[in-house]
């Protein structure tokens, strides 16, 4: 029990350090050119620093060093594995920083990732035994080396590819770290739950600056490093006497990124493009086209991650029924969000529900009302979603005859002035109007008040 409390203190230290260092590191990143520049695949119209992942790793490493004396009673072999993972993580961070600065070719990154992963496995962080929920323990033998290398590379790239919206990759990594913490606590694996606690805290400090506001991004240095540390933490926790629960839970929590990688490869193969060619048809892009705001799309994917992770914990951990019940709560939240949006879609579009579901699952390459070669940028997708939301609200108001009003007279008055100045008219949005709409999208309440003001102005005119 004392060790778990120390681990929670480690998480708090990592989170506080990550939160404190994020803003200074962001300013330094802009000066050094470590920034995400505006493009059709980005929402922001200004450069955003990509130093979030660097700070996460620094905070995580500092927490591991500070808690090192607490691991003195653990197996020296396991402690050595943690040290090797920190060295490998440093190499991945450097690789990501180079990529953020000069934009490396995908093939070059893949080769470098494989070399780093192979070096880490050769250093002793490898799968030697595996046991599933039921059945005997299997000795992997020589196949353990390439299997572990593939495990690392898969996690690195899956989390890197899913990093397309504020809070998405960081949130999935945080949920996976929480799952690994639960596994480590149940099995008494001190290195695992100390690593998971440090990673959870450092990621939490980053999400405060990222989710909703987007003031700093993970960058390739961050998304790749988070994938690497999650993969390594699962391997450290995959002892033969623990039924490889850490591996199973980590794989389940990475279900969304892995699914996205598989569907992306199939999609690009069907269209005759290279499998490493970037596009705007990842699962989060599909949810935005479905009609969800970026924030709700992220919450949906978080919920799916919690569901998969909770189901696996329920099958393989003590007190599994608790994890299963929590996973069903997450599933109900996800289902409610999707059904609510579907009801709105039925009023504002003519898409077939079967066609939309196949599109969301990756079985279709387009929704049905797009041109075959049309691939709108993320900014245009969000503007279109705001237009659909405005049409839906006007339809509801027309049917009910009651204006949709917000709460808080002073705040509403200020927003009416701002809405009048910016003129958020969804049917004829100018460039400046789109910029305001995208800023307002970051806050659901602000967007609703602005749309109310527009409807009120239209009624008066």
mmCIF file of N, CA, C and O in Angstrom, residues 255-341:
data_model
loop_
_atom_site.group_PDB
_atom_site.id
_atom_site.type_symbol
_atom_site.label_atom_id
_atom_site.label_comp_id
_atom_site.label_asym_id
_atom_site.label_seq_id
_atom_site.Cartn_x
_atom_site.Cartn_y
_atom_site.Cartn_z
ATOM 1 N N UNK A 255 -6.374 -0.110 -28.960
ATOM 2 C CA UNK A 255 -7.256 -0.633 -29.999
ATOM 3 C C UNK A 255 -7.629 0.405 -31.039
ATOM 4 O O UNK A 255 -7.645 0.123 -32.248
ATOM 5 N N UNK A 256 -7.942 1.636 -30.607
ATOM 6 C CA UNK A 256 -8.334 2.687 -31.563
ATOM 7 C C UNK A 256 -7.181 3.040 -32.499
ATOM 8 O O UNK A 256 -7.362 3.050 -33.730
ATOM 9 N N UNK A 257 -5.968 3.354 -31.991
ATOM 10 C CA UNK A 257 -4.865 3.643 -32.915
ATOM 11 C C UNK A 257 -4.523 2.476 -33.839
ATOM 12 O O UNK A 257 -4.244 2.689 -35.025
ATOM 13 N N UNK A 258 -4.546 1.251 -33.312
ATOM 14 C CA UNK A 258 -4.225 0.092 -34.146
ATOM 15 C C UNK A 258 -5.274 -0.085 -35.234
ATOM 16 O O UNK A 258 -4.957 -0.342 -36.407
ATOM 17 N N UNK A 259 -6.545 0.057 -34.872
ATOM 18 C CA UNK A 259 -7.625 -0.019 -35.855
ATOM 19 C C UNK A 259 -7.447 1.041 -36.931
ATOM 20 O O UNK A 259 -7.646 0.785 -38.127
ATOM 21 N N UNK A 260 -7.053 2.243 -36.522
ATOM 22 C CA UNK A 260 -6.869 3.334 -37.475
ATOM 23 C C UNK A 260 -5.723 3.030 -38.438
ATOM 24 O O UNK A 260 -5.811 3.317 -39.628
ATOM 25 N N UNK A 261 -4.642 2.427 -37.925
ATOM 26 C CA UNK A 261 -3.520 2.071 -38.789
ATOM 27 C C UNK A 261 -3.949 1.034 -39.822
ATOM 28 O O UNK A 261 -3.648 1.158 -41.022
ATOM 29 N N UNK A 262 -4.671 0.012 -39.383
ATOM 30 C CA UNK A 262 -5.097 -1.056 -40.295
ATOM 31 C C UNK A 262 -6.020 -0.515 -41.382
ATOM 32 O O UNK A 262 -5.832 -0.791 -42.580
ATOM 33 N N UNK A 263 -7.022 0.280 -40.994
ATOM 34 C CA UNK A 263 -7.951 0.822 -41.988
ATOM 35 C C UNK A 263 -7.255 1.810 -42.921
ATOM 36 O O UNK A 263 -7.602 1.895 -44.108
ATOM 37 N N UNK A 264 -6.273 2.546 -42.410
ATOM 38 C CA UNK A 264 -5.534 3.486 -43.264
ATOM 39 C C UNK A 264 -4.736 2.739 -44.327
ATOM 40 O O UNK A 264 -4.706 3.142 -45.495
ATOM 41 N N UNK A 265 -4.087 1.654 -43.921
ATOM 42 C CA UNK A 265 -3.322 0.858 -44.884
ATOM 43 C C UNK A 265 -4.238 0.277 -45.953
ATOM 44 O O UNK A 265 -3.949 0.343 -47.161
ATOM 45 N N UNK A 266 -5.372 -0.273 -45.524
ATOM 46 C CA UNK A 266 -6.318 -0.852 -46.494
ATOM 47 C C UNK A 266 -6.888 0.221 -47.408
ATOM 48 O O UNK A 266 -7.042 -0.001 -48.619
ATOM 49 N N UNK A 267 -7.204 1.379 -46.856
ATOM 50 C CA UNK A 267 -7.776 2.471 -47.649
ATOM 51 C C UNK A 267 -6.794 2.942 -48.714
ATOM 52 O O UNK A 267 -7.169 3.133 -49.878
ATOM 53 N N UNK A 268 -5.557 3.119 -48.335
ATOM 54 C CA UNK A 268 -4.560 3.593 -49.293
ATOM 55 C C UNK A 268 -4.221 2.526 -50.315
ATOM 56 O O UNK A 268 -3.943 2.835 -51.477
ATOM 57 N N UNK A 269 -4.248 1.271 -49.889
ATOM 58 C CA UNK A 269 -3.999 0.183 -50.833
ATOM 59 C C UNK A 269 -5.114 0.111 -51.879
ATOM 60 O O UNK A 269 -4.859 -0.084 -53.070
ATOM 61 N N UNK A 270 -6.382 0.268 -51.434
ATOM 62 C CA UNK A 270 -7.503 0.223 -52.368
ATOM 63 C C UNK A 270 -7.450 1.355 -53.390
ATOM 64 O O UNK A 270 -7.836 1.191 -54.545
ATOM 65 N N UNK A 271 -6.956 2.524 -52.944
ATOM 66 C CA UNK A 271 -6.909 3.678 -53.851
ATOM 67 C C UNK A 271 -5.627 3.727 -54.675
ATOM 68 O O UNK A 271 -5.445 4.643 -55.474
ATOM 69 N N UNK A 272 -4.728 2.767 -54.469
ATOM 70 C CA UNK A 272 -3.495 2.716 -55.248
ATOM 71 C C UNK A 272 -2.424 3.679 -54.791
ATOM 72 O O UNK A 272 -1.466 3.928 -55.528
ATOM 73 N N UNK A 273 -2.562 4.230 -53.586
ATOM 74 C CA UNK A 273 -1.551 5.144 -53.059
ATOM 75 C C UNK A 273 -0.598 4.397 -52.137
ATOM 76 O O UNK A 273 -0.889 3.303 -51.679
ATOM 77 N N UNK A 274 0.550 5.009 -51.865
ATOM 78 C CA UNK A 274 1.490 4.420 -50.930
ATOM 79 C C UNK A 274 0.900 4.360 -49.531
ATOM 80 O O UNK A 274 0.163 5.264 -49.117
ATOM 81 N N UNK A 275 1.232 3.310 -48.783
ATOM 82 C CA UNK A 275 0.613 3.141 -47.471
ATOM 83 C C UNK A 275 1.084 4.197 -46.475
ATOM 84 O O UNK A 275 0.482 4.365 -45.413
ATOM 85 N N UNK A 276 2.156 4.920 -46.801
ATOM 86 C CA UNK A 276 2.634 5.976 -45.910
ATOM 87 C C UNK A 276 2.232 7.366 -46.378
ATOM 88 O O UNK A 276 2.668 8.369 -45.827
ATOM 89 N N UNK A 277 1.360 7.431 -47.387
ATOM 90 C CA UNK A 277 0.883 8.728 -47.885
ATOM 91 C C UNK A 277 -0.129 9.314 -46.913
ATOM 92 O O UNK A 277 -1.120 8.656 -46.569
ATOM 93 N N UNK A 278 0.077 10.537 -46.423
ATOM 94 C CA UNK A 278 -0.878 11.122 -45.474
ATOM 95 C C UNK A 278 -2.205 11.462 -46.142
ATOM 96 O O UNK A 278 -2.259 11.759 -47.340
ATOM 97 N N UNK A 279 -3.279 11.386 -45.384
ATOM 98 C CA UNK A 279 -4.592 11.772 -45.886
ATOM 99 C C UNK A 279 -5.422 12.323 -44.731
ATOM 100 O O UNK A 279 -4.943 12.439 -43.613
ATOM 101 N N UNK A 280 -6.685 12.633 -45.017
ATOM 102 C CA UNK A 280 -7.584 13.180 -44.017
ATOM 103 C C UNK A 280 -8.812 12.285 -43.858
ATOM 104 O O UNK A 280 -9.950 12.744 -43.836
ATOM 105 N N UNK A 281 -8.549 10.992 -43.770
ATOM 106 C CA UNK A 281 -9.637 10.029 -43.602
ATOM 107 C C UNK A 281 -9.391 9.113 -42.407
ATOM 108 O O UNK A 281 -9.869 7.990 -42.373
ATOM 109 N N UNK A 282 -8.628 9.600 -41.444
ATOM 110 C CA UNK A 282 -8.439 8.826 -40.219
ATOM 111 C C UNK A 282 -9.745 8.803 -39.431
ATOM 112 O O UNK A 282 -10.692 9.523 -39.743
ATOM 113 N N UNK A 283 -9.787 7.982 -38.399
ATOM 114 C CA UNK A 283 -11.041 7.784 -37.682
ATOM 115 C C UNK A 283 -11.560 9.087 -37.073
ATOM 116 O O UNK A 283 -12.774 9.332 -37.062
ATOM 117 N N UNK A 284 -10.666 9.972 -36.605
ATOM 118 C CA UNK A 284 -11.149 11.239 -36.042
ATOM 119 C C UNK A 284 -11.684 12.167 -37.130
ATOM 120 O O UNK A 284 -12.618 12.932 -36.895
ATOM 121 N N UNK A 285 -11.105 12.106 -38.331
ATOM 122 C CA UNK A 285 -11.654 12.882 -39.448
ATOM 123 C C UNK A 285 -13.053 12.378 -39.796
ATOM 124 O O UNK A 285 -13.960 13.173 -40.105
ATOM 125 N N UNK A 286 -13.240 11.072 -39.756
ATOM 126 C CA UNK A 286 -14.543 10.494 -40.087
ATOM 127 C C UNK A 286 -15.606 10.914 -39.078
ATOM 128 O O UNK A 286 -16.759 11.183 -39.442
ATOM 129 N N UNK A 287 -15.231 10.975 -37.815
ATOM 130 C CA UNK A 287 -16.194 11.403 -36.795
ATOM 131 C C UNK A 287 -16.592 12.863 -36.979
ATOM 132 O O UNK A 287 -17.745 13.238 -36.751
ATOM 133 N N UNK A 288 -15.646 13.700 -37.411
ATOM 134 C CA UNK A 288 -15.984 15.105 -37.680
ATOM 135 C C UNK A 288 -16.910 15.205 -38.883
ATOM 136 O O UNK A 288 -17.879 15.969 -38.882
ATOM 137 N N UNK A 289 -16.648 14.430 -39.930
ATOM 138 C CA UNK A 289 -17.557 14.422 -41.074
ATOM 139 C C UNK A 289 -18.935 13.892 -40.671
ATOM 140 O O UNK A 289 -19.951 14.280 -41.250
ATOM 141 N N UNK A 290 -18.971 12.994 -39.727
ATOM 142 C CA UNK A 290 -20.241 12.474 -39.203
ATOM 143 C C UNK A 290 -21.043 13.587 -38.537
ATOM 144 O O UNK A 290 -22.271 13.509 -38.453
ATOM 145 N N UNK A 291 -20.356 14.635 -38.073
ATOM 146 C CA UNK A 291 -21.042 15.778 -37.497
ATOM 147 C C UNK A 291 -20.581 16.161 -36.120
ATOM 148 O O UNK A 291 -21.052 17.162 -35.569
ATOM 149 N N UNK A 292 -19.671 15.397 -35.527
ATOM 150 C CA UNK A 292 -19.212 15.716 -34.180
ATOM 151 C C UNK A 292 -18.208 16.858 -34.210
ATOM 152 O O UNK A 292 -17.460 17.012 -35.175
ATOM 153 N N UNK A 293 -18.196 17.647 -33.144
ATOM 154 C CA UNK A 293 -17.152 18.651 -32.996
ATOM 155 C C UNK A 293 -15.850 17.937 -32.657
ATOM 156 O O UNK A 293 -15.863 16.782 -32.205
ATOM 157 N N UNK A 294 -14.691 18.570 -32.878
ATOM 158 C CA UNK A 294 -13.424 17.917 -32.524
ATOM 159 C C UNK A 294 -13.375 17.458 -31.075
ATOM 160 O O UNK A 294 -12.870 16.363 -30.781
ATOM 161 N N UNK A 295 -13.896 18.268 -30.150
ATOM 162 C CA UNK A 295 -13.853 17.878 -28.742
ATOM 163 C C UNK A 295 -14.685 16.625 -28.500
ATOM 164 O O UNK A 295 -14.262 15.703 -27.795
ATOM 165 N N UNK A 296 -15.872 16.569 -29.086
ATOM 166 C CA UNK A 296 -16.711 15.388 -28.879
ATOM 167 C C UNK A 296 -16.143 14.166 -29.592
ATOM 168 O O UNK A 296 -16.297 13.038 -29.106
ATOM 169 N N UNK A 297 -15.499 14.376 -30.726
ATOM 170 C CA UNK A 297 -14.845 13.252 -31.400
ATOM 171 C C UNK A 297 -13.763 12.652 -30.507
ATOM 172 O O UNK A 297 -13.624 11.424 -30.405
ATOM 173 N N UNK A 298 -13.003 13.518 -29.841
ATOM 174 C CA UNK A 298 -11.966 13.039 -28.926
ATOM 175 C C UNK A 298 -12.585 12.292 -27.755
ATOM 176 O O UNK A 298 -12.116 11.211 -27.368
ATOM 177 N N UNK A 299 -13.659 12.825 -27.196
ATOM 178 C CA UNK A 299 -14.317 12.170 -26.058
ATOM 179 C C UNK A 299 -14.860 10.798 -26.460
ATOM 180 O O UNK A 299 -14.777 9.824 -25.699
ATOM 181 N N UNK A 300 -15.395 10.701 -27.667
ATOM 182 C CA UNK A 300 -15.881 9.404 -28.156
ATOM 183 C C UNK A 300 -14.747 8.390 -28.220
ATOM 184 O O UNK A 300 -14.880 7.242 -27.766
ATOM 185 N N UNK A 301 -13.607 8.794 -28.764
ATOM 186 C CA UNK A 301 -12.480 7.865 -28.892
ATOM 187 C C UNK A 301 -11.867 7.552 -27.533
ATOM 188 O O UNK A 301 -11.369 6.437 -27.320
ATOM 189 N N UNK A 302 -11.898 8.494 -26.610
ATOM 190 C CA UNK A 302 -11.496 8.177 -25.241
ATOM 191 C C UNK A 302 -12.419 7.109 -24.653
ATOM 192 O O UNK A 302 -11.973 6.168 -24.008
ATOM 193 N N UNK A 303 -13.714 7.291 -24.880
ATOM 194 C CA UNK A 303 -14.679 6.323 -24.356
ATOM 195 C C UNK A 303 -14.473 4.938 -24.922
ATOM 196 O O UNK A 303 -14.572 3.935 -24.195
ATOM 197 N N UNK A 304 -14.199 4.847 -26.215
ATOM 198 C CA UNK A 304 -13.932 3.547 -26.829
ATOM 199 C C UNK A 304 -12.680 2.912 -26.224
ATOM 200 O O UNK A 304 -12.628 1.708 -25.955
ATOM 201 N N UNK A 305 -11.659 3.732 -25.978
ATOM 202 C CA UNK A 305 -10.427 3.232 -25.360
ATOM 203 C C UNK A 305 -10.700 2.704 -23.954
ATOM 204 O O UNK A 305 -10.204 1.626 -23.568
ATOM 205 N N UNK A 306 -11.477 3.445 -23.169
ATOM 206 C CA UNK A 306 -11.830 2.988 -21.821
ATOM 207 C C UNK A 306 -12.614 1.682 -21.882
ATOM 208 O O UNK A 306 -12.401 0.773 -21.067
ATOM 209 N N UNK A 307 -13.498 1.564 -22.864
ATOM 210 C CA UNK A 307 -14.292 0.334 -22.990
ATOM 211 C C UNK A 307 -13.399 -0.872 -23.256
ATOM 212 O O UNK A 307 -13.502 -1.893 -22.564
ATOM 213 N N UNK A 308 -12.528 -0.765 -24.249
ATOM 214 C CA UNK A 308 -11.653 -1.898 -24.568
ATOM 215 C C UNK A 308 -10.724 -2.239 -23.403
ATOM 216 O O UNK A 308 -10.541 -3.403 -23.050
ATOM 217 N N UNK A 309 -10.119 -1.195 -22.810
ATOM 218 C CA UNK A 309 -9.221 -1.444 -21.687
ATOM 219 C C UNK A 309 -9.936 -2.043 -20.495
ATOM 220 O O UNK A 309 -9.428 -2.966 -19.840
ATOM 221 N N UNK A 310 -11.137 -1.537 -20.191
ATOM 222 C CA UNK A 310 -11.905 -2.070 -19.073
ATOM 223 C C UNK A 310 -12.333 -3.498 -19.292
ATOM 224 O O UNK A 310 -12.316 -4.321 -18.352
ATOM 225 N N UNK A 311 -12.703 -3.838 -20.518
ATOM 226 C CA UNK A 311 -13.090 -5.212 -20.819
ATOM 227 C C UNK A 311 -11.918 -6.165 -20.622
ATOM 228 O O UNK A 311 -12.079 -7.254 -20.054
ATOM 229 N N UNK A 312 -10.731 -5.763 -21.059
ATOM 230 C CA UNK A 312 -9.571 -6.642 -20.903
ATOM 231 C C UNK A 312 -9.171 -6.764 -19.439
ATOM 232 O O UNK A 312 -8.820 -7.856 -18.973
ATOM 233 N N UNK A 313 -9.220 -5.657 -18.697
ATOM 234 C CA UNK A 313 -8.940 -5.737 -17.261
ATOM 235 C C UNK A 313 -9.958 -6.630 -16.560
ATOM 236 O O UNK A 313 -9.622 -7.378 -15.635
ATOM 237 N N UNK A 314 -11.198 -6.564 -17.004
ATOM 238 C CA UNK A 314 -12.234 -7.398 -16.403
ATOM 239 C C UNK A 314 -11.994 -8.874 -16.615
ATOM 240 O O UNK A 314 -12.332 -9.708 -15.758
ATOM 241 N N UNK A 315 -11.397 -9.221 -17.756
ATOM 242 C CA UNK A 315 -11.132 -10.626 -18.051
ATOM 243 C C UNK A 315 -9.907 -11.169 -17.323
ATOM 244 O O UNK A 315 -9.847 -12.356 -17.003
ATOM 245 N N UNK A 316 -8.927 -10.287 -17.054
ATOM 246 C CA UNK A 316 -7.626 -10.802 -16.613
ATOM 247 C C UNK A 316 -7.152 -10.278 -15.268
ATOM 248 O O UNK A 316 -6.066 -10.652 -14.826
ATOM 249 N N UNK A 317 -7.912 -9.425 -14.606
ATOM 250 C CA UNK A 317 -7.441 -8.846 -13.351
ATOM 251 C C UNK A 317 -8.391 -9.178 -12.208
ATOM 252 O O UNK A 317 -9.547 -9.558 -12.415
ATOM 253 N N UNK A 318 -7.884 -9.009 -10.982
ATOM 254 C CA UNK A 318 -8.711 -9.187 -9.801
ATOM 255 C C UNK A 318 -9.764 -8.074 -9.747
ATOM 256 O O UNK A 318 -9.537 -6.959 -10.203
ATOM 257 N N UNK A 319 -10.935 -8.400 -9.180
ATOM 258 C CA UNK A 319 -12.058 -7.458 -9.120
ATOM 259 C C UNK A 319 -12.434 -6.981 -10.524
ATOM 260 O O UNK A 319 -12.737 -5.800 -10.744
ATOM 261 N N UNK A 320 -12.419 -7.908 -11.458
ATOM 262 C CA UNK A 320 -12.675 -7.549 -12.851
ATOM 263 C C UNK A 320 -14.045 -6.975 -13.102
ATOM 264 O O UNK A 320 -14.224 -6.183 -14.023
ATOM 265 N N UNK A 321 -15.030 -7.322 -12.284
ATOM 266 C CA UNK A 321 -16.386 -6.838 -12.527
ATOM 267 C C UNK A 321 -16.459 -5.320 -12.426
ATOM 268 O O UNK A 321 -17.237 -4.673 -13.131
ATOM 269 N N UNK A 322 -15.622 -4.726 -11.564
ATOM 270 C CA UNK A 322 -15.609 -3.263 -11.429
ATOM 271 C C UNK A 322 -15.166 -2.617 -12.733
ATOM 272 O O UNK A 322 -15.781 -1.647 -13.217
ATOM 273 N N UNK A 323 -14.087 -3.149 -13.323
ATOM 274 C CA UNK A 323 -13.588 -2.599 -14.584
ATOM 275 C C UNK A 323 -14.595 -2.787 -15.711
ATOM 276 O O UNK A 323 -14.759 -1.903 -16.566
ATOM 277 N N UNK A 324 -15.281 -3.921 -15.722
ATOM 278 C CA UNK A 324 -16.280 -4.171 -16.765
ATOM 279 C C UNK A 324 -17.427 -3.174 -16.664
ATOM 280 O O UNK A 324 -17.885 -2.610 -17.666
ATOM 281 N N UNK A 325 -17.905 -2.926 -15.430
ATOM 282 C CA UNK A 325 -18.996 -1.966 -15.242
ATOM 283 C C UNK A 325 -18.586 -0.560 -15.683
ATOM 284 O O UNK A 325 -19.359 0.151 -16.328
ATOM 285 N N UNK A 326 -17.357 -0.164 -15.335
ATOM 286 C CA UNK A 326 -16.877 1.148 -15.763
ATOM 287 C C UNK A 326 -16.797 1.231 -17.283
ATOM 288 O O UNK A 326 -17.092 2.278 -17.881
ATOM 289 N N UNK A 327 -16.395 0.135 -17.916
ATOM 290 C CA UNK A 327 -16.293 0.141 -19.375
ATOM 291 C C UNK A 327 -17.667 0.285 -20.019
ATOM 292 O O UNK A 327 -17.814 0.944 -21.054
ATOM 293 N N UNK A 328 -18.699 -0.288 -19.397
ATOM 294 C CA UNK A 328 -20.043 -0.154 -19.947
ATOM 295 C C UNK A 328 -20.581 1.266 -19.771
ATOM 296 O O UNK A 328 -21.356 1.750 -20.610
ATOM 297 N N UNK A 329 -20.201 1.932 -18.700
ATOM 298 C CA UNK A 329 -20.577 3.338 -18.540
ATOM 299 C C UNK A 329 -19.982 4.164 -19.687
ATOM 300 O O UNK A 329 -20.658 5.009 -20.285
ATOM 301 N N UNK A 330 -18.700 3.917 -19.995
ATOM 302 C CA UNK A 330 -18.063 4.611 -21.118
ATOM 303 C C UNK A 330 -18.769 4.298 -22.425
ATOM 304 O O UNK A 330 -18.975 5.188 -23.271
ATOM 305 N N UNK A 331 -19.167 3.038 -22.614
ATOM 306 C CA UNK A 331 -19.866 2.654 -23.843
ATOM 307 C C UNK A 331 -21.203 3.364 -23.967
ATOM 308 O O UNK A 331 -21.599 3.781 -25.061
ATOM 309 N N UNK A 332 -21.904 3.546 -22.846
ATOM 310 C CA UNK A 332 -23.191 4.248 -22.889
ATOM 311 C C UNK A 332 -23.003 5.714 -23.250
ATOM 312 O O UNK A 332 -23.812 6.291 -23.991
ATOM 313 N N UNK A 333 -21.943 6.333 -22.738
ATOM 314 C CA UNK A 333 -21.668 7.728 -23.085
ATOM 315 C C UNK A 333 -21.391 7.853 -24.580
ATOM 316 O O UNK A 333 -21.931 8.745 -25.259
ATOM 317 N N UNK A 334 -20.554 6.950 -25.105
ATOM 318 C CA UNK A 334 -20.236 6.975 -26.532
ATOM 319 C C UNK A 334 -21.498 6.767 -27.369
ATOM 320 O O UNK A 334 -21.748 7.483 -28.343
ATOM 321 N N UNK A 335 -22.300 5.776 -26.987
ATOM 322 C CA UNK A 335 -23.523 5.504 -27.729
ATOM 323 C C UNK A 335 -24.479 6.684 -27.724
ATOM 324 O O UNK A 335 -25.100 7.006 -28.743
ATOM 325 N N UNK A 336 -24.602 7.355 -26.581
ATOM 326 C CA UNK A 336 -25.492 8.512 -26.487
ATOM 327 C C UNK A 336 -25.027 9.644 -27.393
ATOM 328 O O UNK A 336 -25.839 10.279 -28.087
ATOM 329 N N UNK A 337 -23.715 9.908 -27.408
ATOM 330 C CA UNK A 337 -23.185 10.978 -28.266
ATOM 331 C C UNK A 337 -23.445 10.669 -29.738
ATOM 332 O O UNK A 337 -23.900 11.535 -30.507
ATOM 333 N N UNK A 338 -23.188 9.430 -30.153
ATOM 334 C CA UNK A 338 -23.362 9.063 -31.559
ATOM 335 C C UNK A 338 -24.841 9.068 -31.961
ATOM 336 O O UNK A 338 -25.190 9.526 -33.052
ATOM 337 N N UNK A 339 -25.718 8.563 -31.099
ATOM 338 C CA UNK A 339 -27.142 8.542 -31.429
ATOM 339 C C UNK A 339 -27.715 9.949 -31.491
ATOM 340 O O UNK A 339 -28.545 10.254 -32.356
ATOM 341 N N UNK A 340 -27.287 10.814 -30.573
ATOM 342 C CA UNK A 340 -27.746 12.199 -30.605
ATOM 343 C C UNK A 340 -27.335 12.883 -31.907
ATOM 344 O O UNK A 340 -28.126 13.585 -32.544
ATOM 345 N N UNK A 341 -26.094 12.660 -32.307
ATOM 346 C CA UNK A 341 -25.624 13.258 -33.550
ATOM 347 C C UNK A 341 -26.342 12.663 -34.749
ATOM 348 O O UNK A 341 -26.640 13.359 -35.719
#
